Short mmCIF file of C-alpha atoms and ligand atoms in Angstrom, two decimals:
data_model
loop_
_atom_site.label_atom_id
_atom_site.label_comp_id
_atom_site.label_asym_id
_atom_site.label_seq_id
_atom_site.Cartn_x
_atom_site.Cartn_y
_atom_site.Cartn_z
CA UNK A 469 -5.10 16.46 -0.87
CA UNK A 470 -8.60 17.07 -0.60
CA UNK A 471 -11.28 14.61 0.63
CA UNK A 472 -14.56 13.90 0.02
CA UNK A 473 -17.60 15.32 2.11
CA UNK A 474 -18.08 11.56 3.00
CA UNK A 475 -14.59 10.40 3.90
CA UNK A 476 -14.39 13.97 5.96
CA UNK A 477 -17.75 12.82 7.78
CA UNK A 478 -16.35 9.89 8.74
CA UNK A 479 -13.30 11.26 10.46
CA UNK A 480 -15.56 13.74 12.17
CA UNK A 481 -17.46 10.92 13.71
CA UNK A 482 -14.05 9.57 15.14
CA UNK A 483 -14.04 12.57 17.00
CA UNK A 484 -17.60 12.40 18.22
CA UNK A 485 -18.83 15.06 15.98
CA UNK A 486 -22.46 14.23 15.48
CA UNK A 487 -23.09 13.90 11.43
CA UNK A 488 -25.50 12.06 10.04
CA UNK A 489 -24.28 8.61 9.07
CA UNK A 490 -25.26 7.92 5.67
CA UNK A 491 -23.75 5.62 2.62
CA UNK A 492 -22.33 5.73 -0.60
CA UNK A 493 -23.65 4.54 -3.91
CA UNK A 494 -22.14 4.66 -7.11
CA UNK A 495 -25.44 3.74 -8.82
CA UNK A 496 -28.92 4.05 -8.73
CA UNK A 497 -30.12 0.97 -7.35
CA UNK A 498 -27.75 1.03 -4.25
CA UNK A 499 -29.11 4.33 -3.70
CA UNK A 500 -32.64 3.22 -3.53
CA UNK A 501 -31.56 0.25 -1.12
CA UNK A 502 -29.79 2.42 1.46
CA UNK A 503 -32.54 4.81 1.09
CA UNK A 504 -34.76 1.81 2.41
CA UNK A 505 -32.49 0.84 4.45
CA UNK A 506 -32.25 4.31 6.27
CA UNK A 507 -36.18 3.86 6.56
CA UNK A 508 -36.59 7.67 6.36
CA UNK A 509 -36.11 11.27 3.95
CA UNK A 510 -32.63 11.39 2.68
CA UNK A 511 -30.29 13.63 1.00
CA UNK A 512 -28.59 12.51 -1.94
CA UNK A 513 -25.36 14.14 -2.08
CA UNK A 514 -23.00 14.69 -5.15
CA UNK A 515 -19.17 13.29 -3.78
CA UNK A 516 -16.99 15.60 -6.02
CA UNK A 517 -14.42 17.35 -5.10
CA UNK A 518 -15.61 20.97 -5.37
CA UNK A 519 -17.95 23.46 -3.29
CA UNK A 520 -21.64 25.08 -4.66
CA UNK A 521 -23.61 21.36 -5.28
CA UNK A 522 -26.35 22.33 -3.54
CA UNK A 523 -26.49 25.31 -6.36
CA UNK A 524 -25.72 23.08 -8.89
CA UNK A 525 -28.41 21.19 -8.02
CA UNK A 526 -26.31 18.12 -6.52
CA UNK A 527 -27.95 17.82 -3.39
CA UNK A 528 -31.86 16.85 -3.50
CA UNK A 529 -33.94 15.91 -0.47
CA UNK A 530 -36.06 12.77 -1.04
CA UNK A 531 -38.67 11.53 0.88
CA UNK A 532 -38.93 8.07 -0.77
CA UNK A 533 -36.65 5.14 -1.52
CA UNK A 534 -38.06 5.86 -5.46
CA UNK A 535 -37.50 9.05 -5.30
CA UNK A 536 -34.39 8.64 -4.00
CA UNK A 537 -32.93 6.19 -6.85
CA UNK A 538 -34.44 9.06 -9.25
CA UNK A 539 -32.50 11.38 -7.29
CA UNK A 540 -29.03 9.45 -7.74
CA UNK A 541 -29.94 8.81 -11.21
CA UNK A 542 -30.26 12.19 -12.24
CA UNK A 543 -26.78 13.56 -10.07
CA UNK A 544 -24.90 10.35 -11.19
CA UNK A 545 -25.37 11.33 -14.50
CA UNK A 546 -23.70 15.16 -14.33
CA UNK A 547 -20.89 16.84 -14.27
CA UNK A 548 -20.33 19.68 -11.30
CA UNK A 549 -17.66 22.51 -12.54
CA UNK A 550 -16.36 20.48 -14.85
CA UNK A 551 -16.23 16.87 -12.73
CA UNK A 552 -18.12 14.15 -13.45
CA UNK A 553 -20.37 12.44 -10.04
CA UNK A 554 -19.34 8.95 -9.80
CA UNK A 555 -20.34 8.48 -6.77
CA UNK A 556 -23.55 10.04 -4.35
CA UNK A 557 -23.76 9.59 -0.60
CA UNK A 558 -27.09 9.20 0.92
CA UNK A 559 -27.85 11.01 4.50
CA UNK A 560 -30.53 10.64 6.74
CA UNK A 561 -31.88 13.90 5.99
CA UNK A 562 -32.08 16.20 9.50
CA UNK A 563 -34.92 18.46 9.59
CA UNK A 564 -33.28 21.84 10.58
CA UNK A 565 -34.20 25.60 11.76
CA UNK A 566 -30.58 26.89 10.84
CA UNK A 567 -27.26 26.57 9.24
CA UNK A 568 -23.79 27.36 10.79
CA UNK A 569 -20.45 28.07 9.47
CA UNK A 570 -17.58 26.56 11.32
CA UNK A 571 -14.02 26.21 9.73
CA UNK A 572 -10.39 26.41 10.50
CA UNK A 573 -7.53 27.51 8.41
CA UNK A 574 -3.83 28.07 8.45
CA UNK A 575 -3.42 32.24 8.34
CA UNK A 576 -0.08 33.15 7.22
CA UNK A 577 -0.27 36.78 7.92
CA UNK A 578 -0.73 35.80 11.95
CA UNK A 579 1.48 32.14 11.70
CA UNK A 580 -1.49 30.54 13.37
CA UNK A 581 -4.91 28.67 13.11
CA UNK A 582 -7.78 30.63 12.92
CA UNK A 583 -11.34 29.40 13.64
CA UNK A 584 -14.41 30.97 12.21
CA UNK A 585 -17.52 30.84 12.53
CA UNK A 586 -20.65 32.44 11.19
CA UNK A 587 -24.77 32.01 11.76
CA UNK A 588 -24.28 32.24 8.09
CA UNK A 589 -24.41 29.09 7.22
CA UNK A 590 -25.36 27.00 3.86
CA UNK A 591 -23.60 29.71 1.87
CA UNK A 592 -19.83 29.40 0.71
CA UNK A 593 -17.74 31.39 3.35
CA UNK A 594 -16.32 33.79 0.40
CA UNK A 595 -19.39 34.70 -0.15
CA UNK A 596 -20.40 35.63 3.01
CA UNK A 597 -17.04 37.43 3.52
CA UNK A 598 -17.77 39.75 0.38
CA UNK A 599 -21.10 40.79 1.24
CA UNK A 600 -21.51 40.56 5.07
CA UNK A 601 -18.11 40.55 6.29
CA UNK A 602 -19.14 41.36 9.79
CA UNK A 603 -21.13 38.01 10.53
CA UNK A 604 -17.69 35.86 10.50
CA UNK A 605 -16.57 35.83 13.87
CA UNK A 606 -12.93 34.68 14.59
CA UNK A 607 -10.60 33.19 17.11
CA UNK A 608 -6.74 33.29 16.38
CA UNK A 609 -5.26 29.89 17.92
CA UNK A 610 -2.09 29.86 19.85
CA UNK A 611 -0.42 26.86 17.83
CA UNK A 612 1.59 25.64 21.35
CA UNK A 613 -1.39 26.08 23.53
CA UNK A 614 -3.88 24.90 21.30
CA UNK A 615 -8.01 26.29 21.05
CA UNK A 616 -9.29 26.72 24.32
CA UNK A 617 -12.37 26.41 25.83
CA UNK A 618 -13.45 29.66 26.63
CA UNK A 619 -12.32 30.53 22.92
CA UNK A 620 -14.83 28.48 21.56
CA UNK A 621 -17.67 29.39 23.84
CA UNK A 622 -17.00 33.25 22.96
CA UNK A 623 -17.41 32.31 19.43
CA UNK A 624 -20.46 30.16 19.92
CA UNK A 625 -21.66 33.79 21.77
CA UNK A 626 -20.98 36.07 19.35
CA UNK A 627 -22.92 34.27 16.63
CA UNK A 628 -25.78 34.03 18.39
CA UNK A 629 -26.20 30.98 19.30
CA UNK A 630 -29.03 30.04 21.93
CA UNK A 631 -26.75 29.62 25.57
CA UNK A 632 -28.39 26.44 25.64
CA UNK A 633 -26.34 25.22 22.81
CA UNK A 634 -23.00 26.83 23.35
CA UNK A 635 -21.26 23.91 25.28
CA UNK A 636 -22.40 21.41 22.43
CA UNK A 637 -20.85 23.69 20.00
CA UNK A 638 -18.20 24.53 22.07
CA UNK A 639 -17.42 20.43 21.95
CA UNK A 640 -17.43 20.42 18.12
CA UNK A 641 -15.21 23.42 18.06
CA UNK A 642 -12.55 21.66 20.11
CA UNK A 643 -13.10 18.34 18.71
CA UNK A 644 -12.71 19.84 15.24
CA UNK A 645 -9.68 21.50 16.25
CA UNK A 646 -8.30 18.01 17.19
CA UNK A 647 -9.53 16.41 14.08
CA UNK A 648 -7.16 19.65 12.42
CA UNK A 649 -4.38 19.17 14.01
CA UNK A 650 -4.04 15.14 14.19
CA UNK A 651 -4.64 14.91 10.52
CA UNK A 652 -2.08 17.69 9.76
CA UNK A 653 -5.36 19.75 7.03
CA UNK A 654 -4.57 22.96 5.77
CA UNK A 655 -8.25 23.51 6.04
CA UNK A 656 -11.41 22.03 7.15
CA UNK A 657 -14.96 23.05 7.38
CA UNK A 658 -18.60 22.43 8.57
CA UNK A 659 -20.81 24.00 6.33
CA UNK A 660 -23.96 23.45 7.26
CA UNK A 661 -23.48 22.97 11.18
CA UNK A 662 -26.74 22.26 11.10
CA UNK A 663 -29.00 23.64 14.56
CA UNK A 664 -31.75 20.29 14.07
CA UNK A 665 -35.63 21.12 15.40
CA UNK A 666 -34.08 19.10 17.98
CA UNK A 667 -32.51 22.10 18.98
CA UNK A 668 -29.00 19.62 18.36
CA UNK A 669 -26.24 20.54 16.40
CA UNK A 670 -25.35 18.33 13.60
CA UNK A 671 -22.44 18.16 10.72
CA UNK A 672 -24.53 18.60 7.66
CA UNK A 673 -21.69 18.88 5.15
CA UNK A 674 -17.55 18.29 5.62
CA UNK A 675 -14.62 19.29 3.68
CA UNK A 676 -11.12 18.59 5.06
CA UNK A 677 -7.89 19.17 3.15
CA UNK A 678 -4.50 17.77 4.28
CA UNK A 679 -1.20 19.36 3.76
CA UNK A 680 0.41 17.48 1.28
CA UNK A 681 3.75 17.72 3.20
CA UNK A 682 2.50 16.07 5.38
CA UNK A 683 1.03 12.63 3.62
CA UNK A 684 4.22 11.05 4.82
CA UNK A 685 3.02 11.03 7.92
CA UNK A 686 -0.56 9.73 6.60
CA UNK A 687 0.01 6.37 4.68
CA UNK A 688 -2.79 5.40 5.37
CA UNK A 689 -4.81 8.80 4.00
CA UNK A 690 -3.27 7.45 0.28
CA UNK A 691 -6.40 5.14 0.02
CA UNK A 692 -8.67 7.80 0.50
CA UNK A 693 -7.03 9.55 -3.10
CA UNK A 694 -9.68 9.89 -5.36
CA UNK A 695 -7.75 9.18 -8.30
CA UNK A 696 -10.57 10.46 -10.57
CA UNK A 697 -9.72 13.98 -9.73
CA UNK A 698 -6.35 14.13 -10.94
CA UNK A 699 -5.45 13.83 -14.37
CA UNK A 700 -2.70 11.83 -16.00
CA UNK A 701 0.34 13.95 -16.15
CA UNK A 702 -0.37 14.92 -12.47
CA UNK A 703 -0.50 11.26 -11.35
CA UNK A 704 2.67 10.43 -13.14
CA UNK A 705 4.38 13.34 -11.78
CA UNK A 706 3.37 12.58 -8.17
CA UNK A 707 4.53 9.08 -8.96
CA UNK A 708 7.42 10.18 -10.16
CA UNK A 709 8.19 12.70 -7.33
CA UNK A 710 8.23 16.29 -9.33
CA UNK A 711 6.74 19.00 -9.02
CA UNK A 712 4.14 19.78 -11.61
CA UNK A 713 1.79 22.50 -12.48
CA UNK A 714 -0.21 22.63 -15.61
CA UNK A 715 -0.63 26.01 -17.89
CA UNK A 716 -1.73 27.18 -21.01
CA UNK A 717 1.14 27.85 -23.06
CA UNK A 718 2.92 25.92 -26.01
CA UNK A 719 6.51 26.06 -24.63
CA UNK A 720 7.26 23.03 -22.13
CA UNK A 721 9.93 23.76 -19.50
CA UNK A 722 12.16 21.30 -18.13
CA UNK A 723 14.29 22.43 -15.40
CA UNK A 724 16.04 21.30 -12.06
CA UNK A 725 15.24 24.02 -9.04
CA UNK A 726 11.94 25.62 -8.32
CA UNK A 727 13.20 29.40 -8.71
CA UNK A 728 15.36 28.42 -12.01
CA UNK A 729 12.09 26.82 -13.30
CA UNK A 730 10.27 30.37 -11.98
CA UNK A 731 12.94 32.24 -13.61
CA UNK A 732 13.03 29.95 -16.87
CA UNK A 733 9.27 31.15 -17.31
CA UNK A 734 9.51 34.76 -16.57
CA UNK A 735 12.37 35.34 -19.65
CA UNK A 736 10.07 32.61 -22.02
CA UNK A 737 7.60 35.47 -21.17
CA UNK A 738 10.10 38.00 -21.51
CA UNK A 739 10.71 37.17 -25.68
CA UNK A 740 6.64 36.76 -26.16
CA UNK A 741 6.08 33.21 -25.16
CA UNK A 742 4.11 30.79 -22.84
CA UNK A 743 4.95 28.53 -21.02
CA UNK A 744 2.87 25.06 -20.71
CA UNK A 745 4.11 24.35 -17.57
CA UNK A 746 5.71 24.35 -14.43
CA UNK A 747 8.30 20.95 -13.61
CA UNK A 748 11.00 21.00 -11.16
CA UNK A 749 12.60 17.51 -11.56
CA UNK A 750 15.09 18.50 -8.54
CA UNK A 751 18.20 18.28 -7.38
CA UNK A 752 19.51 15.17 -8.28
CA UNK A 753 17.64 13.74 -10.60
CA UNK A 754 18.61 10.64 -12.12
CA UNK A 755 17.74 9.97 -15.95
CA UNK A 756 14.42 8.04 -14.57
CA UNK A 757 12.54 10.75 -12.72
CA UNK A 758 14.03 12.98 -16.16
CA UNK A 759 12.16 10.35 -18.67
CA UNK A 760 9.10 10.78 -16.53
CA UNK A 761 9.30 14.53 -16.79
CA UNK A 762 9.92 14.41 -20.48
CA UNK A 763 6.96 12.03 -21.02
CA UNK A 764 4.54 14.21 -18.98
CA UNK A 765 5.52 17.59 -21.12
CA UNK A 766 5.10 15.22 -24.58
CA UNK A 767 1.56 14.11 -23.29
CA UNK A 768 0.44 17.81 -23.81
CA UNK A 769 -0.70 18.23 -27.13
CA UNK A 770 -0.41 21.69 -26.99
CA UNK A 771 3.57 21.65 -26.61
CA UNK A 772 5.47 22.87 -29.59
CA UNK A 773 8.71 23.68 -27.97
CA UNK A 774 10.27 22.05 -24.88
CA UNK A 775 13.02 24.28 -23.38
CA UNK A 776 15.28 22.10 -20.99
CA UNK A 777 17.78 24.77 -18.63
CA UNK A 778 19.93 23.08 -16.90
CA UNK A 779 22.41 23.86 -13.28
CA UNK A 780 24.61 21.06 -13.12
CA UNK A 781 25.53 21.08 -9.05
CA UNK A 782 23.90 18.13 -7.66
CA UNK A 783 22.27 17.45 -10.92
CA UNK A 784 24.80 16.25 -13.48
CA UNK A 785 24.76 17.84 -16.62
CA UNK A 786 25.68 14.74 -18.40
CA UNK A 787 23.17 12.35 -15.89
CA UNK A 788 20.32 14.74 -16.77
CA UNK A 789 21.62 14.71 -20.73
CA UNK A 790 21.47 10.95 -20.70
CA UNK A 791 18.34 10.91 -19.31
CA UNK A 792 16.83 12.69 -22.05
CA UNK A 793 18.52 10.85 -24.74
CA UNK A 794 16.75 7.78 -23.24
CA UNK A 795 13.37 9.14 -22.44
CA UNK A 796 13.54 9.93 -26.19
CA UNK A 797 14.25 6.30 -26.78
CA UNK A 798 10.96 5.29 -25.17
CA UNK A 799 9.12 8.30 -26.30
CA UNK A 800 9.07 9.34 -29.68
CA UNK A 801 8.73 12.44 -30.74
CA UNK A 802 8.88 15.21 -33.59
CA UNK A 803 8.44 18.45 -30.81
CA UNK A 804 12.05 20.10 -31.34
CA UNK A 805 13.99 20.47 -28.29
CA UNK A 806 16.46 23.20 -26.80
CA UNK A 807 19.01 22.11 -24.36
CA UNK A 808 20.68 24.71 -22.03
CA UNK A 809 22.88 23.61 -19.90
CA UNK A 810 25.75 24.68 -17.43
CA UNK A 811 27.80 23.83 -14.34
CA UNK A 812 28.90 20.47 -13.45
CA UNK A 813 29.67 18.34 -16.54
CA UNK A 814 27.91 20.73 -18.42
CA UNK A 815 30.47 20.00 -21.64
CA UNK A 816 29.63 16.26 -21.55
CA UNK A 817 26.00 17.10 -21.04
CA UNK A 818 26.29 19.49 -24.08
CA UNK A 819 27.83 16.93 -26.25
CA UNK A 820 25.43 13.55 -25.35
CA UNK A 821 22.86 16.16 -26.57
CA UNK A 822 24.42 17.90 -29.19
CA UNK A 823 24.83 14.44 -30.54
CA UNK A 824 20.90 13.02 -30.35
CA UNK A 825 20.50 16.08 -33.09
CA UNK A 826 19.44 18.56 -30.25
CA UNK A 827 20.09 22.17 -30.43
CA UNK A 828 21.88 23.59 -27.60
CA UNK A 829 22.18 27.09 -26.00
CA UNK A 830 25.17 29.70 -24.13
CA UNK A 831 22.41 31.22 -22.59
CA UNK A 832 18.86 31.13 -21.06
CA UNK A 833 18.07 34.07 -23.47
CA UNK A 834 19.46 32.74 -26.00
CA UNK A 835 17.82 29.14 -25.44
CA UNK A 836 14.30 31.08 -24.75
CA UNK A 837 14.58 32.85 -27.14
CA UNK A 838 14.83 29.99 -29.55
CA UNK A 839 12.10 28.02 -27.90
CA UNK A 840 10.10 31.05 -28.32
CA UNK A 841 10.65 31.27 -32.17
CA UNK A 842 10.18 27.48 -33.01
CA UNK A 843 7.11 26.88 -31.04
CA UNK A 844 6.16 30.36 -33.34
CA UNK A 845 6.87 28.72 -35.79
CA UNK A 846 5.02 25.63 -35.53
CA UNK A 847 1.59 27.15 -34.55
P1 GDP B 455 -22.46 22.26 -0.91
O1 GDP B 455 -23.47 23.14 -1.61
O2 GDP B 455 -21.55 21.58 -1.90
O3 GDP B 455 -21.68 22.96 0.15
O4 GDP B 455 -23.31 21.08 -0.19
P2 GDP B 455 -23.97 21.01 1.26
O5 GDP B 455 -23.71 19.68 1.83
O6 GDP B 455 -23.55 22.17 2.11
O7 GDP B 455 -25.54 21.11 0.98
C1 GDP B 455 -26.12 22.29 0.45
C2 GDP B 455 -27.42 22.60 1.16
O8 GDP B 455 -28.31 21.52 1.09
C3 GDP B 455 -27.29 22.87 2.67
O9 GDP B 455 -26.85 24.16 2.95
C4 GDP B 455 -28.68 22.59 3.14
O10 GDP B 455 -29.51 23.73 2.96
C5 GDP B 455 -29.16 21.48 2.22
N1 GDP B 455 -29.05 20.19 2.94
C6 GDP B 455 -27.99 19.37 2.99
N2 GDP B 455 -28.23 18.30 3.78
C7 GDP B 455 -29.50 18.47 4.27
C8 GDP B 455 -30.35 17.73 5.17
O11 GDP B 455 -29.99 16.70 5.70
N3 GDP B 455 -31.60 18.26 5.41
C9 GDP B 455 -32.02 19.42 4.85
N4 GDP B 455 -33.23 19.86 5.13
N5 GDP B 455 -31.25 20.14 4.01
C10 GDP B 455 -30.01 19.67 3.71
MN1 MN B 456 -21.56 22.94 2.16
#
């Protein structure tokens, strides 16, 4: 889950990270009011939930209350890679000499944390890794022992940084290290650390993004959701407790397992189709969570097949059968549906189905294969 550069900002200031502490407005007015309010330039900041507003020209300076409100007007009103700005959060702006990069992220090839930082700053990390790979300077965390001190002073060193400032970054680095491990984030970043003409170091921007496994552990991180920036189908499978991903394709898969619903793709593939999605409903799953599944594939308008394979072991043939037959009571439908189907109660599954006028299948070629040629057929 990701969260806004506001909601990040504020947990930084938990940890005594210095960031500017500004406000959010979802319209104009409230802009100009907390501009007043502020009594000084601001920044009026896009709050979606992607990277590049500055670029995209959702991040304006303003040294007036009027121009401020202009300001929000104009960002409120756009759309940022595809997201509309619903909301803008207006910063004290901090007059600055330079911008640093500081981040931490998970890296898999070492099983560790790794904190980097750059006197790059401003510009998306990628970027800078492309073209001037050498200015990101890194520290590899030991995940038992945690980022230590010196650690974060030899970064603050190799970056550059005046030796004035290195124990004040130094502080950030551990504090954001904290902030990374107490709210279990798979990533988070300062960029801008900003170095002020008060030769201070301030949080100019935040992004923090929290494992998702970990939410449990969170409740209280589920109000800070931004339900905007999930669609429909992805909110009802969260809901619903399945695993969903989105594609392109005209063939909707149904299946209980991760790697069957992997595999189920790959042979759809294999006979020249696409599928339109990924859903694991489980192990398990009782004819509920299987409505909710169907339901999500039917929303997509692009489905013209749904292929359902089936391993009865925990899963029930004929509880996952059932479950179909009344998601199709509450959802109707003309998409044609293949059923395939095998392992525990498999024959009873086979039946329930066979009788609610759906076709079944032996075999997942066979069933993909005749997913594959009625979705053909039907665009
Ligand atoms: P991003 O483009 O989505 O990462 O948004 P940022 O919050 O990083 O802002 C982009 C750029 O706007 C920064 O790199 C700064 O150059 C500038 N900026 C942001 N806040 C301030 C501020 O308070 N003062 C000044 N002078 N510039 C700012
Ligand atoms: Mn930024």
């Amino acid at each position: 889950m990701k969260l806004h550069e506001h909601q990040s900002k504020e947990i930084f200031a938990r940890y005594n990270i210095p960031t500017p502490r500004g406000r959010v407005a979802y319209d104009a007015e409230t802009a100009r009011d907390i501009a007043k309010q502020l009594n000084a330039p601001v920044v009026v900041k896009a709050q979606v939930l992607v990277g590049g507003r500055g670029k995209a020209g959702g991040v304006k300076l303003a040294k007036t209350p009027d121009e401020a409100e202009q300001y929000a007007k104009n960002i409120l009103g756009m759309e940022i890679k595809g997201l509309p700005v619903r909301k803008v959060l207006i910063d004290p702006a901090v007059p600055n000499k330079a911008e640093i990069y500081l981040g931490i992220v998970v890296d898999r090839n070492q099983d560790a944390p790794v904190m980097m930082a750059s006197s790059a700053g401003g510009v998306e990390i990628e970027v800078v890794a492309h073209e001037t790979p050498e200015k990101i300077k890194r520290q590899t965390i030991d995940p038992v022992l945690g980022l230590q001190a010196f650690q974060a002073r030899a970064l603050g060193y190799d970056i550059g940084l005046d030796k004035k400032l290195v124990p004040e970054f130094a502080k950030i680095a551990l504090a954001l290290y904290r902030v990374f491990v107490e709210t279990d984030a798979s990533l988070v970043e300062i960029n801008p650390l900003f170095i002020s003409t008060q030769d201070t170091l301030v949080a100019a921007d935040g992004k923090l993004v929290i494992d998702d496994s970990a939410l449990d552990r969170h409740p209280n991180f589920e109000a800070l959701r931004d339900l905007d920036e999930e669609n429909d189908a992805e909110r009802e499978a969260r809901m619903a407790g399945l695993s969903f991903v989105k594609l392109d394709g005209n063939i909707g898969c149904m299946v209980n397992g991760a790697g069957l619903a992997m595999a189920t793709m790959d042979v759809i593939k294999f006979y020249g189709g696409e599928p339109a999605n990924f859903l694991d409903i489980g192990g398990g799953a009782k004819s509920d969570k299987v409505a909710a599944a169907l339901r999500i594939i039917l929303a997509d308008p692009n489905v013209k097949a749904i292929l359902l394979n089936i391993f009865g072991g925990i899963t029930r043939g004929d509880e996952v059968a059932r479950g179909i037959v009344e998601a199709l009571s509450q959802v109707k439908t003309d998409v044609p549906m293949v059923a395939r189907i095998v392992g525990t109660n498999a024959e009873e599954g086979r039946q329930i189905l066979a009788s609610a006028n759906m076709q079944t299948a032996t075999s997942l070629e066979q069933g993909a294969r005749m997913a594959v040629e009625i979705a053909k057929s039907r665009s």
